[in-house]
Short mmCIF file of C-alpha atoms and ligand atoms in Angstrom, two decimals:
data_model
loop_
_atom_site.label_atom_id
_atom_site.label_comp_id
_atom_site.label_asym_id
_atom_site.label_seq_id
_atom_site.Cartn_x
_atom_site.Cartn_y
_atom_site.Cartn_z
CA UNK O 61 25.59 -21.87 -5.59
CA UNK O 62 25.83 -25.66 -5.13
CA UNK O 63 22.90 -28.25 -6.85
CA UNK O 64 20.62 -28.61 -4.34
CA UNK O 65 20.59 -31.86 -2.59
CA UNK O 66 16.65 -31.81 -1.95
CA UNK O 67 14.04 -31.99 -4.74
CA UNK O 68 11.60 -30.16 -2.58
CA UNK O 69 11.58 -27.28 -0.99
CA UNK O 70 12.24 -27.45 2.73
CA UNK O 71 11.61 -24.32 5.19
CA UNK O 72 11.95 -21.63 2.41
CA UNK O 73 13.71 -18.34 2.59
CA UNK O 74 10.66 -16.47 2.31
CA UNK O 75 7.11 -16.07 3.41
CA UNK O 76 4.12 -15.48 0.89
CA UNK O 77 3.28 -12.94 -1.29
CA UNK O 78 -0.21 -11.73 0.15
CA UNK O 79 1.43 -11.23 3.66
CA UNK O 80 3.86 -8.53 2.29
CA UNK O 81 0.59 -6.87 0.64
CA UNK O 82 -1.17 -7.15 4.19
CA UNK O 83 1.14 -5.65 5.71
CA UNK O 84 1.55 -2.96 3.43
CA UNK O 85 -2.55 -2.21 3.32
CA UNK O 86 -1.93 -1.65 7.10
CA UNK O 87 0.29 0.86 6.83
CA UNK O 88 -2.29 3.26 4.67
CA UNK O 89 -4.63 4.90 6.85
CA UNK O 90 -8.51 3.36 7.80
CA UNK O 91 -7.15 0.35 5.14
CA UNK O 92 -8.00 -3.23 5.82
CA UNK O 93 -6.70 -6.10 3.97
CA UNK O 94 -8.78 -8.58 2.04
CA UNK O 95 -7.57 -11.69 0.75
CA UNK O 96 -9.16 -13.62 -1.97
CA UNK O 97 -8.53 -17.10 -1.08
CA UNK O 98 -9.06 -19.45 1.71
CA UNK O 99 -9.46 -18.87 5.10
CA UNK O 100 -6.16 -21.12 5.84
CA UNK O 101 -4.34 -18.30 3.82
CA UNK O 102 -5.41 -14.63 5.95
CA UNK O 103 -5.04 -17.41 9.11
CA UNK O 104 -1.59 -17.79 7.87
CA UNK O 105 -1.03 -14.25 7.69
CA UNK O 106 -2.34 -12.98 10.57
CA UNK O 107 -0.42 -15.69 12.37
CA UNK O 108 3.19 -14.59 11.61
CA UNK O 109 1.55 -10.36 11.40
CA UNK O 110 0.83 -11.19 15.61
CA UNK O 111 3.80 -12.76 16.34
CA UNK O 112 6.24 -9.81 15.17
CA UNK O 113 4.12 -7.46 16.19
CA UNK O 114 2.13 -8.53 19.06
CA UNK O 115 -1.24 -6.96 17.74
CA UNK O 116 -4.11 -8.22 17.12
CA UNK O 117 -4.28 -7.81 13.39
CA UNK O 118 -7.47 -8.31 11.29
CA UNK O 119 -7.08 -9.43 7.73
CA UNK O 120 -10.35 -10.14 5.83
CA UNK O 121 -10.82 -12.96 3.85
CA UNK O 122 -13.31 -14.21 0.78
CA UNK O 123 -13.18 -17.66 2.31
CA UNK O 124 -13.27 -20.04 -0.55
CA UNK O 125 -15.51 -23.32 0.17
CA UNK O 126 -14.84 -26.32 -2.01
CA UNK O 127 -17.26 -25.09 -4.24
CA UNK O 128 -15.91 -21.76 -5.00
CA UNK O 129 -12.92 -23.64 -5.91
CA UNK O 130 -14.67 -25.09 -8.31
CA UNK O 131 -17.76 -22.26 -9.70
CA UNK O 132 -15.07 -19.44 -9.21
CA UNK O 133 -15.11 -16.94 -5.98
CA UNK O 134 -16.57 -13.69 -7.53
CA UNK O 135 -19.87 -14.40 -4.99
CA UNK O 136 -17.79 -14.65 -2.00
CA UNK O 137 -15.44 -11.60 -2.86
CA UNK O 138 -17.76 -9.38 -3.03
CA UNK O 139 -20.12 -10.36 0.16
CA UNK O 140 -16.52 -9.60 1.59
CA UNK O 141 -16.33 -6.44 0.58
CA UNK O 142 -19.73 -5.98 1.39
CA UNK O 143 -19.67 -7.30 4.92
CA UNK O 144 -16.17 -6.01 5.48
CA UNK O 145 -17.84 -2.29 4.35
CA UNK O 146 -20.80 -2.59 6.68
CA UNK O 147 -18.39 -4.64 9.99
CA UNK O 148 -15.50 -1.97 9.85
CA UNK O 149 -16.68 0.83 7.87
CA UNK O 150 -13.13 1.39 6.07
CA UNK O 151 -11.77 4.19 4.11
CA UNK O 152 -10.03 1.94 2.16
CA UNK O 153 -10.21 -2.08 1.00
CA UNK O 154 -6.99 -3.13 -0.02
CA UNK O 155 -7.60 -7.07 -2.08
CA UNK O 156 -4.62 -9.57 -2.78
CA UNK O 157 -5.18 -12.85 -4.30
CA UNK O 158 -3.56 -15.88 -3.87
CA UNK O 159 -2.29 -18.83 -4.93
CA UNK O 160 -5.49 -20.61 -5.29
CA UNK O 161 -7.74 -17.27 -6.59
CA UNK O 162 -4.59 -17.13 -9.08
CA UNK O 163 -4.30 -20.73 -10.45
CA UNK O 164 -8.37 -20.74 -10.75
CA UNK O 165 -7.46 -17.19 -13.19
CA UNK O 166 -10.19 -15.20 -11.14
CA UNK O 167 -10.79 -12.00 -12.84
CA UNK O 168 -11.12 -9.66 -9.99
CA UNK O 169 -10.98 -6.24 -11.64
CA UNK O 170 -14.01 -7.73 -13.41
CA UNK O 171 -15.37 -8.63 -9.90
CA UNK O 172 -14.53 -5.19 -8.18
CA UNK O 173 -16.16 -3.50 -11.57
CA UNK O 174 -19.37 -5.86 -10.92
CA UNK O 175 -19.66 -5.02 -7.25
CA UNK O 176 -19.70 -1.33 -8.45
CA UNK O 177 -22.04 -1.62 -10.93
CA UNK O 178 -24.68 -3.51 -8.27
CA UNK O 179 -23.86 -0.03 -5.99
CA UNK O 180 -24.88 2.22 -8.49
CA UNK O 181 -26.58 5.46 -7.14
CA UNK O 182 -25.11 4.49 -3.39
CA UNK O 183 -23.24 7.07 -1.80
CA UNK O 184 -19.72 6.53 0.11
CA UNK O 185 -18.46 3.31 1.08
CA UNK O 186 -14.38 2.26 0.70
CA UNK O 187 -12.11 2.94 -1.90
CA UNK O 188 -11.45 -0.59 -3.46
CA UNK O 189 -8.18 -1.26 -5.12
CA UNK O 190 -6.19 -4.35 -5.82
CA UNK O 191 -2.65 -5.99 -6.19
CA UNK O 192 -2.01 -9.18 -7.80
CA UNK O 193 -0.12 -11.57 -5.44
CA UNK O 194 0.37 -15.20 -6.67
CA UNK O 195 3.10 -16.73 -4.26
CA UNK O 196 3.83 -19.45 -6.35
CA UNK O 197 5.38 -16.85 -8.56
CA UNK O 198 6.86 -14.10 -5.91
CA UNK O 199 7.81 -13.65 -1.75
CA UNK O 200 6.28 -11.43 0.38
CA UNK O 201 8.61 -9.04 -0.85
CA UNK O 202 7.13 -9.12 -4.22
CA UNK O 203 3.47 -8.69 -2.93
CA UNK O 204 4.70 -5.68 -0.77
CA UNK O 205 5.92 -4.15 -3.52
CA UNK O 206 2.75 -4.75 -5.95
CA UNK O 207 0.63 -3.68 -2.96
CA UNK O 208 2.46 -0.45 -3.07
CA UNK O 209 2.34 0.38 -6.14
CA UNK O 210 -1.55 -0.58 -6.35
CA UNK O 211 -1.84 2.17 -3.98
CA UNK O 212 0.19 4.65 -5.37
CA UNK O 213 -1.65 3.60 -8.82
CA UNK O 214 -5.23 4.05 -7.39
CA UNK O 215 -5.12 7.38 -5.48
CA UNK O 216 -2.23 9.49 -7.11
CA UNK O 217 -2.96 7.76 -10.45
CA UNK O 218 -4.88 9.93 -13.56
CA UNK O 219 -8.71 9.43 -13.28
CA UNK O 220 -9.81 7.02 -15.96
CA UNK O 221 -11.50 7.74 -18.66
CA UNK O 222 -15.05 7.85 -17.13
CA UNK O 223 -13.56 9.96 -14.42
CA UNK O 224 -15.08 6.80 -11.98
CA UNK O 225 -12.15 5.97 -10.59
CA UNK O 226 -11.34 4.72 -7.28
CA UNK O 227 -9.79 8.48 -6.38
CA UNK O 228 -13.15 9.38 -6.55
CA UNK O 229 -14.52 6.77 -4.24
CA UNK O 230 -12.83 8.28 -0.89
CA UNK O 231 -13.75 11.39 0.80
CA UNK O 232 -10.05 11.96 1.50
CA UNK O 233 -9.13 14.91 -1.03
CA UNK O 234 -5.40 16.37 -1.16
CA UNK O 235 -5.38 20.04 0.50
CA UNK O 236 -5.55 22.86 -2.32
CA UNK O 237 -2.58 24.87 -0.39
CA UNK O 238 0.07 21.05 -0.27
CA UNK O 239 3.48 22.04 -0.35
CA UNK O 240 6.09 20.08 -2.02
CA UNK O 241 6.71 17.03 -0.08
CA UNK O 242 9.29 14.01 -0.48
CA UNK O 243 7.88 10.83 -1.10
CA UNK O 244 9.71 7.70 0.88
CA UNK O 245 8.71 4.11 -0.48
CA UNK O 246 10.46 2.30 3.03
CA UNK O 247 10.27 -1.51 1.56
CA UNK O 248 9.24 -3.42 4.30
CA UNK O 249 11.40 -2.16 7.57
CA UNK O 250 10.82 -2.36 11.11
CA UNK O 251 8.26 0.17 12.76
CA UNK O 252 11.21 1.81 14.48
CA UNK O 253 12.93 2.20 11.50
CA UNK O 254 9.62 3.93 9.85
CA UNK O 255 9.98 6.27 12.95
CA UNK O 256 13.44 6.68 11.90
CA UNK O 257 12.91 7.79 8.40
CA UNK O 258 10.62 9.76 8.96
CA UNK O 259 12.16 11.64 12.02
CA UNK O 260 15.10 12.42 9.79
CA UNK O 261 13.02 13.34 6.71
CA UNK O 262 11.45 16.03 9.06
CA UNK O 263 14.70 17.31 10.22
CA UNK O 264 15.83 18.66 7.03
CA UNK O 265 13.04 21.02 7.21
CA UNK O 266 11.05 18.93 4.27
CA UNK O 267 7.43 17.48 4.58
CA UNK O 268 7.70 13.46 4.41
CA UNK O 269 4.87 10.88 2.49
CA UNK O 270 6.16 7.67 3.86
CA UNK O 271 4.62 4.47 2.05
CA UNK O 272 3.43 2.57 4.08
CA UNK O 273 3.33 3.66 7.54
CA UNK O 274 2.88 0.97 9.52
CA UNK O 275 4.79 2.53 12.53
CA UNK O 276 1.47 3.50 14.28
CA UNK O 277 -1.14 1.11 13.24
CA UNK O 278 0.76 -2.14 13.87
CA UNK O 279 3.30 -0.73 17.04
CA UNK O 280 1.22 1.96 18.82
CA UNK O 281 -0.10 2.31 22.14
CA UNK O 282 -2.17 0.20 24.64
CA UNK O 283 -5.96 0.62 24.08
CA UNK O 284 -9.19 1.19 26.48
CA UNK O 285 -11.08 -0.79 24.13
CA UNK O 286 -10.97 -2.83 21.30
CA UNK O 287 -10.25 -0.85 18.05
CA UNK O 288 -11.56 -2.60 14.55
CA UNK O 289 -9.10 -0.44 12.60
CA UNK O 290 -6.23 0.86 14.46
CA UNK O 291 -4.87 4.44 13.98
CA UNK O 292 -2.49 5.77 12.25
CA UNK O 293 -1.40 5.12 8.37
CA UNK O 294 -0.01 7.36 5.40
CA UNK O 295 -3.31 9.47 4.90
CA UNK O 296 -4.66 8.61 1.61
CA UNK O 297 -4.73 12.62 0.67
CA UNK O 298 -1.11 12.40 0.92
CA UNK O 299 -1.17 9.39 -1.09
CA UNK O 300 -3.26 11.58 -3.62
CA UNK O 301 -0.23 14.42 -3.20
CA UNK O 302 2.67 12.07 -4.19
CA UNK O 303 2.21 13.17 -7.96
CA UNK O 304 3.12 16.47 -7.49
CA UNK O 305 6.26 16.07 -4.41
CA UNK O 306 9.49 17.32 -5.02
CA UNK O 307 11.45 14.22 -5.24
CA UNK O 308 10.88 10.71 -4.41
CA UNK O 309 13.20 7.95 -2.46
CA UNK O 310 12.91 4.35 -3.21
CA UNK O 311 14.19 1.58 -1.15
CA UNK O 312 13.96 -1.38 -3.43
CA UNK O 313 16.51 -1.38 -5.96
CA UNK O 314 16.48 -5.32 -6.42
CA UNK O 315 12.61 -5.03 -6.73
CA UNK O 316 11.40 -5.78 -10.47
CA UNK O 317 10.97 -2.41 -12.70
CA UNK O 318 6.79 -2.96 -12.92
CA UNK O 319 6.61 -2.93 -9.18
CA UNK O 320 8.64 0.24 -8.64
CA UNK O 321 5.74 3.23 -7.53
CA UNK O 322 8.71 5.61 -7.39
CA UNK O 323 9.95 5.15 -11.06
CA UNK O 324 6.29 5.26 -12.12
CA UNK O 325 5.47 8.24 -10.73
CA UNK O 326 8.59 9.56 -12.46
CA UNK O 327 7.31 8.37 -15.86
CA UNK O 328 3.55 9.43 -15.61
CA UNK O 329 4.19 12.94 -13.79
CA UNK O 330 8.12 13.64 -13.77
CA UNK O 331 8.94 13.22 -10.37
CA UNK O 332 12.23 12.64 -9.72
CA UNK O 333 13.22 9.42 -8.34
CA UNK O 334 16.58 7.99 -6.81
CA UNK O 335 16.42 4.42 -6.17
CA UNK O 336 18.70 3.76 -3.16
CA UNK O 337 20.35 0.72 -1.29
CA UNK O 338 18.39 0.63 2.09
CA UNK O 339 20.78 3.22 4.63
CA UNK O 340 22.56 0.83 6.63
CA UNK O 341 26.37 2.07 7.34
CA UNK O 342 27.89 4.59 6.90
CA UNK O 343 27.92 4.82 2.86
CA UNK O 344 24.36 3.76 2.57
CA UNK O 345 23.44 6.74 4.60
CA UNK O 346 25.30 9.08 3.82
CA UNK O 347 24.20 8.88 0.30
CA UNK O 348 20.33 8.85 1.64
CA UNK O 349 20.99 12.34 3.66
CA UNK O 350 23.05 13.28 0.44
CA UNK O 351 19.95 12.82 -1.16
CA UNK O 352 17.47 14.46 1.03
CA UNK O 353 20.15 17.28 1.39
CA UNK O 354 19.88 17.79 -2.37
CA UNK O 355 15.85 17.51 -2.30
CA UNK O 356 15.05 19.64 0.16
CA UNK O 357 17.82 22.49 0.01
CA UNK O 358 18.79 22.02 3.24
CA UNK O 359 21.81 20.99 4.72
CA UNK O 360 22.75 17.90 6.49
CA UNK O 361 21.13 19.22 10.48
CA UNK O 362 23.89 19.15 13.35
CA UNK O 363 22.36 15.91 15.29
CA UNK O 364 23.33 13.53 12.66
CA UNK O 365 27.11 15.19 12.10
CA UNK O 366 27.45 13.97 16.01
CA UNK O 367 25.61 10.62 15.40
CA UNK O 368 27.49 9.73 12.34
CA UNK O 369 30.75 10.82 14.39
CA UNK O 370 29.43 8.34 17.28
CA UNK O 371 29.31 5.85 14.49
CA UNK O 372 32.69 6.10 13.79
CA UNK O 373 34.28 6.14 16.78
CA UNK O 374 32.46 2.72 17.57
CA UNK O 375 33.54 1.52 14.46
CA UNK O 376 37.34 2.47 15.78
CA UNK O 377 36.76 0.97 19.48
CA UNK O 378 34.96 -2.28 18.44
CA UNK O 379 36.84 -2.79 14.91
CA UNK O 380 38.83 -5.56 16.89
CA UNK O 381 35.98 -7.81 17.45
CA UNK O 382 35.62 -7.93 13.87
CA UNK O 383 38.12 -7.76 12.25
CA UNK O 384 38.46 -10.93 9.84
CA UNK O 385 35.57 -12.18 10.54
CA UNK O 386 32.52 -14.20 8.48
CA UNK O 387 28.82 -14.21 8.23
CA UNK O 388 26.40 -15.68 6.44
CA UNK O 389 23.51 -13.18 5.47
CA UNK O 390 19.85 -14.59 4.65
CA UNK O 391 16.58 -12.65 4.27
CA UNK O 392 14.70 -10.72 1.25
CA UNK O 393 17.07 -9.07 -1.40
CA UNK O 394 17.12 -5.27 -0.46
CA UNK O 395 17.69 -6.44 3.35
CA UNK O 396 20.75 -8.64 2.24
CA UNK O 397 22.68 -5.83 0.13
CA UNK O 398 21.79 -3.46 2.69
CA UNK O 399 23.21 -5.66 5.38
CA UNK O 400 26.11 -7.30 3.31
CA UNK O 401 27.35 -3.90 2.17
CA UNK O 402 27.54 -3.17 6.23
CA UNK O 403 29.41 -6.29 7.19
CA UNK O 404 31.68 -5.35 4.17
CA UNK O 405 32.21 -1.62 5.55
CA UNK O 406 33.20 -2.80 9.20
CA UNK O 407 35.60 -5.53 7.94
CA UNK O 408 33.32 -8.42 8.23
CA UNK O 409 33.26 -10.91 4.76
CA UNK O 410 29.67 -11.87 3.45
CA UNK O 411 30.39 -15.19 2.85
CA UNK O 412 26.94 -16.33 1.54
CA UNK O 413 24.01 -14.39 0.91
CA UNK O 414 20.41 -16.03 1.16
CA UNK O 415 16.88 -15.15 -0.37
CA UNK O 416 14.18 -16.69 -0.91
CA UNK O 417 13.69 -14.88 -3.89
CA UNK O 418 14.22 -15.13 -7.13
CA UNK O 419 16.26 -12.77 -8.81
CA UNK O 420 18.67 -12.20 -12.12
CA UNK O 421 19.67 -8.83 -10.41
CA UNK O 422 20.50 -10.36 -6.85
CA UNK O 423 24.32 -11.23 -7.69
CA UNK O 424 25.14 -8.21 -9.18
CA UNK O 425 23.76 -6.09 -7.08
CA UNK O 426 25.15 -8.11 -4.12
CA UNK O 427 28.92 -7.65 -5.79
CA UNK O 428 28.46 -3.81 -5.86
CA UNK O 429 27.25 -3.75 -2.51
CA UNK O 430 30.29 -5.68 -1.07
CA UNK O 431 33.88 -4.21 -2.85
CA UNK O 432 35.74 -4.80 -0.26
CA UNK O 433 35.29 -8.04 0.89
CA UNK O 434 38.38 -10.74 0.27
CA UNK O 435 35.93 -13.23 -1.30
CA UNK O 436 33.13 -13.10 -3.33
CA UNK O 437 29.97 -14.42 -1.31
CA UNK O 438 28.29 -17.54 -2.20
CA UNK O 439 24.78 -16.12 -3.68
CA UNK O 440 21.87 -18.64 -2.96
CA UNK O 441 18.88 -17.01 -4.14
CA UNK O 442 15.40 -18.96 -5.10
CA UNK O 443 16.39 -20.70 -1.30
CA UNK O 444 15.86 -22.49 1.41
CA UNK O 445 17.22 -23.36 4.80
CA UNK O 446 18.24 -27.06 3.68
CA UNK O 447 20.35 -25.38 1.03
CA UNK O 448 21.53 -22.78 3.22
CA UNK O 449 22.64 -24.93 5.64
CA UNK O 450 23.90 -27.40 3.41
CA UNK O 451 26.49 -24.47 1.77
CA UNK O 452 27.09 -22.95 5.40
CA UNK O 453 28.92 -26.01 6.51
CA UNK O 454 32.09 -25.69 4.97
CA UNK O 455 32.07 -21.89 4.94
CA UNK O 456 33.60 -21.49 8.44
CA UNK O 457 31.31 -18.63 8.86
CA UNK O 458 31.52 -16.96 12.80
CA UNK O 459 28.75 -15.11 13.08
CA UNK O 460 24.51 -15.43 11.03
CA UNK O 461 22.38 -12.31 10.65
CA UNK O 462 18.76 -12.62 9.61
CA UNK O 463 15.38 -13.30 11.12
CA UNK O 464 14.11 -15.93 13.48
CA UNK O 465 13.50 -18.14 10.50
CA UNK O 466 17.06 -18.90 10.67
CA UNK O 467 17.05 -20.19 14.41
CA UNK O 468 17.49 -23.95 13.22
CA UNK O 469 20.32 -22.69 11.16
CA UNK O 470 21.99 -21.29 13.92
CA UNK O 471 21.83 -23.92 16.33
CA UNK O 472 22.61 -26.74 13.86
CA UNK O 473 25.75 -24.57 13.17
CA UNK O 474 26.30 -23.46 16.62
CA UNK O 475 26.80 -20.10 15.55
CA UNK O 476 25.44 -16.71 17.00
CA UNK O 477 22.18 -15.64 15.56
CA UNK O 478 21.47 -11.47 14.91
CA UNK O 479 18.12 -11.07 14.90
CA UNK O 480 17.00 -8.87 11.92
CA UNK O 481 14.45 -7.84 9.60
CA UNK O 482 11.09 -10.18 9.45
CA UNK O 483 9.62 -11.95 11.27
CA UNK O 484 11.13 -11.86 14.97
CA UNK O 485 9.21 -13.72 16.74
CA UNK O 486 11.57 -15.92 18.93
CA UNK O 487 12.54 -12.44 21.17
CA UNK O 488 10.55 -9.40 22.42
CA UNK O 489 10.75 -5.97 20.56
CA UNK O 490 11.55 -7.49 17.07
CA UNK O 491 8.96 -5.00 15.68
CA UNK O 492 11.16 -2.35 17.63
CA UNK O 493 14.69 -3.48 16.12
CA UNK O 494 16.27 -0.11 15.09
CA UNK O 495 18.05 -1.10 11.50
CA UNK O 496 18.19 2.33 9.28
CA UNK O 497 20.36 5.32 9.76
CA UNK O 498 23.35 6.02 11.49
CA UNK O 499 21.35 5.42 14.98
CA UNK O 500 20.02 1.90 13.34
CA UNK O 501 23.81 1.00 12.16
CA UNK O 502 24.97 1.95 15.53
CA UNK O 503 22.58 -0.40 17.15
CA UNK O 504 23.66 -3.11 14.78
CA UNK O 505 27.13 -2.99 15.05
CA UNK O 506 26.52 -3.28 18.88
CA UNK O 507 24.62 -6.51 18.46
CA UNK O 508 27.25 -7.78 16.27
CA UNK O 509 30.47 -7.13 18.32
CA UNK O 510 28.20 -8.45 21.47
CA UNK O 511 27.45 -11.36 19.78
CA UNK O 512 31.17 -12.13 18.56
CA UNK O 513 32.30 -11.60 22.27
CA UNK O 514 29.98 -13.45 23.74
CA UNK O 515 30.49 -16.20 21.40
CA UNK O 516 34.61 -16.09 22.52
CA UNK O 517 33.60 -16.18 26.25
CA UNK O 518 31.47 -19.06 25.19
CA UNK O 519 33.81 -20.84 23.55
CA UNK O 520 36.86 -20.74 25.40
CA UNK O 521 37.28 -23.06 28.61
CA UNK O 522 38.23 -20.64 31.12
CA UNK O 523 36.43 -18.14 29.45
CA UNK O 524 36.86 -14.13 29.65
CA UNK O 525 35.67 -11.61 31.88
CA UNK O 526 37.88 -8.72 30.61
CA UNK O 527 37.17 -8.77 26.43
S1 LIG R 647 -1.54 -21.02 -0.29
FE1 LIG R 647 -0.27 -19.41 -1.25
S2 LIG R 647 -1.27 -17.50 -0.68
FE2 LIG R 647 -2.10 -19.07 0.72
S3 LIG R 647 -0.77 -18.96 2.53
FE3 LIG R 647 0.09 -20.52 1.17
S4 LIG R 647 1.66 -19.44 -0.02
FE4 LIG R 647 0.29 -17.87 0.87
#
C-alpha cells in the first residue's frame, strides 16, 4: 500500500469496537447491552444499530460524568446493572467497555465481582458477563468477536472453582435429553443471511446453535406495543449445549486466535472445529455444505443441487458483463476475502482490498482467497477512505462493493456502488441484503452485472436499451 498522504485519520474503514459487541449481545436471547463509558458512546451505537436496521434498539449505558472520569466508574456501572435489572428485567447483561473505561484501566471483573458480593443471599436477577472492547486497539469486528466468545466463555464454559459462576446465575438450563447439534459462529452477517444459515443448517436434517441470532430480535415483525427487549435470540440453554455439539463452524478465519469461541471450545471440550471463509460463491459454499454434509451424515438435500445449478447458469448468461472487469473491495476482513474470492470466481480482478482493520494475516489470506485474479490486489488494511480513495485513482477500477460508508468514494470516483455488509443505511432493506449461500451469491452477482450495465447505458451517449 502507498504512504499515506494524511497524518490523521479521516473517515475510517471501520466503526468501533463496542458496537460489534452490541450487536452481538442482541442476538442472545432476553440480552441487553451495557456499555461502560459515556453516554456519547451507546448514543453512537444505537445511532448507526437504527439506521441499518430500522429498530428501535436500546443499549444501556454507565454514563460517565466528568467525575467518574476522574474517581473511576465502578459506582455508575453497577447502578447500571442495577437499574437496567429492575427497568428491563433481563436474562442476560452483556458489558463492553470503551475507550475511555479502557484508558482509565477500570477493573470491571472486580466491579461485576463487587456488585455480586453486595447481592449476596438475593435470588435471580441477570446473568452478567463481559467482553473487553477498547476501540483504540480493535473495529467492531474485533469487539464482535470478543463479545462472542465472552458468551460462549460464560454459559458453556466449566463452572469456576466456587461453582458461582455466571452459568449458575440464569434459570435457563440445557435440556437433559439435547441431541448433538452444530454450532455456527455467523461473524457479523446480515439478518437474512442468519435466516439463511440457519435454513440450510436445518435442511441437512441437523439441529443448528447459531451465535448470535440477531435475525429476530433486530429484523422481526411490527409490534402492538412497545417491547423493552425484543424476541428472539440464540437461547442461552443452547448456548450452555455448545460444549457437547457435534461439530462447530466458524466464520472468522482472519479473526485473532484468542477471540475464536469455535477453536476454544475445541481445546477445552474437543469439539471439532473448521474455520471457514464466509460461503460466498460457489467454492466458498460448497466447501460449507461439504462441511455440514460431513457433520451431520447427511447428504447435500436436492434444493440446493438446483440452486447451485441456477448459480451456474447465471454465471454462464451474465459472464459477459464481467468479464475483465475491476473492483475495489472495502469493509471488515472476513467480508473482503469472502467477497474478493467471489469477484475472483466470476472473472472480476480485486484490485484493492480495504479494512479498517489491522491485520498481519489480511494479505495472505486475501492472496489465497483470490488465485485467479491477473494482478495481485493492492491490500490497504489499518484504513481509511482518504487512503482508499487516494490508491483508487489510478487503479481504473469499474465497479466498488462495500457498505454505505463508501458512498463519498463512489461518487468522487464516479463509479457504481454495491451495497454490502454494514451499515446500509443510504437504501431500504440493507438489514435484508441476502449475501451467504448459493441464493445470497445469486443475488450478488445480479447486483453486480446490473450495476455494470447500468453503468454502460450511463455512460455511453446514445445509450442502450438492448444490453
Ligand atoms: S469513544 Fe471509543 S468506544 Fe466511544 S464511540 Fe468513540 S470509538 Fe467507540
Amino acid at each position: 500500500m502507498k504512504g499515506k498522504e494524511f497524518v490523521s485519520t479521516r473517515n475510517p474503514c471501520k466503526l468501533c469496537a463496542p458496537l460489534g459487541a452490541s450487536i452481538a449481545f442482541r442476538g442472545i436471547e432476553g440480552c441487553i447491552p451495557l456499555v461502560h463509558g459515556s453516554q456519547g458512546c451507546s448514543t453512537y451505537i444505537r445511532r448507526y444499530g437504527i439506521s441499518h436496521f430500522r429498530e428501535p434498539i436500546d443499549i444501556a449505558s454507565s454514563n460517565f460524568t466528568e467525575s467518574s472520569a476522574i474517581f473511576g466508574g465502578g459506582e455508575n456501572l453497577k447502578n447500571a446493572i442495577a437499574n437496567v435489572s429492575k427497568q428491563y428485567e433481563p436474562k442476560a447483561i452483556g458489558i463492553a467497555s470503551t475507550c475511555l473505561s479502557e484508558t482509565m484501566g477500570e477493573n470491571i471483573p472486580m466491579y461485576l465481582s463487587q456488585y455480586e458480593a453486595s447481592r449476596k443471599g438475593e435470588s435471580g436477577g441477570p446473568a452478567i458477563f463481559y467482553a473487553s472492547t477498547p476501540s483504540y486497539s480493535g473495529t467492531h469486528m474485533d469487539g464482535f468477536h470478543q463479545a462472542v466468545f465472552a458468551a460462549v466463555k460464560a454459559f458453556a464454559g466449566k463452572p469456576d472453582e466456587n461453582g458461582e459462576n455466571v452459568q449458575a446465575a440464569c434459570d435457563d438450563q440445557p435440556p437433559a435429553d439435547a441431541r448433538k447439534k452444530i454450532n455456527i459462529l455467523s461473524g457479523f452477517v446480515s439478518t437474512e443471511d442468519l435466516r439463511e444459515i440457519r435454513d440450510i443448517v436445518e435442511s441437512f436434517g441437523a439441529d443448528c446453535i447459531l451465535v448470535p441470532d440477531y435475525s429476530e430480535s433486530l429484523d422481526g415483525s411490527s409490534w402492538e406495543t412497545y417491547q423493552k427487549l425484543p424476541e428472539g435470540g440464540t437461547k442461552i440453554a443452547d448456548i450452555r449445549n455448545m460444549n457437547r455439539a457435534a461439530g462447530t463452524i466458524s466464520f472468522d478465519v482472519s479473526a485473532r486466535e484468542d477471540r475464536r469461541a469455535g477453536l476454544w471450545l475445541e481445546k477445552e471440550f474437543g469439539v471439532p472445529c473448521a474455520p471457514l471463509y464466509l460461503p460466498v460463491g460457489i467454492e466458498q459454499t460448497d466447501k460449507f455444505f461439504d462441511e455440514l454434509s460431513r457433520i451431520s451424515g447427511n447428504p447435500v438435500p436436492e434444493k440446493w443441487t438446483k440452486t447451485r445449478g441456477r448459480l451456474i447458469d447465471a454465471y454462464i448468461d451474465g459472464h459477459k458483463y464481467c468479464s475483465g472487469k475491476r473492483a475495489i473491495v472495502y469493509g471488515e476482513e472476513d467480508f473482503v476475502l469472502a467477497l474478493s474470492a467471489f469477484l475472483d470466481e466470476i472473472g472480476i480482478t480485486p484490485v484493492v482490498a480495504a479494512t479498517g482493520a489491522k491485520n498481519p494475516q489480511f494479505a495472505h489470506c486475501l492472496a489465497a482467497a483470490s488465485p485467479n485474479s491477473r494482478e495481485a490486489p493492492v491490500v490497504a488494511d489499518d484504513s481509511d477512505f482518504e487512503t482508499v480513495l487516494s490508491i483508487a485513482q489510478d487503479m481504473k477500477a469499474d465497479l466498488i462493493i462495500g457498505n454505505s460508508k463508501g458512498y463519498h468514494l463512489a461518487r468522487n470516483l464516479k463509479l457504481p456502488l454495491v451495497r454490502a455488509g454494514f451499515p446500509v443505511h443510504d437504501r431500504m432493506g440493507g438489514q435484508r441484503i441476502l449475501h451467504l449461500g448459493y441464493r445470497g451469491t445469486l443475488s450478488l452477482f445480479d447486483s453486480v452485472c446490473n450495476a455494470l450495465m447500468q453503468a454502460k447505458q450511463e455512460s455511453a451517449e446514445s445509450g442502450w436499451t438492448y444490453i
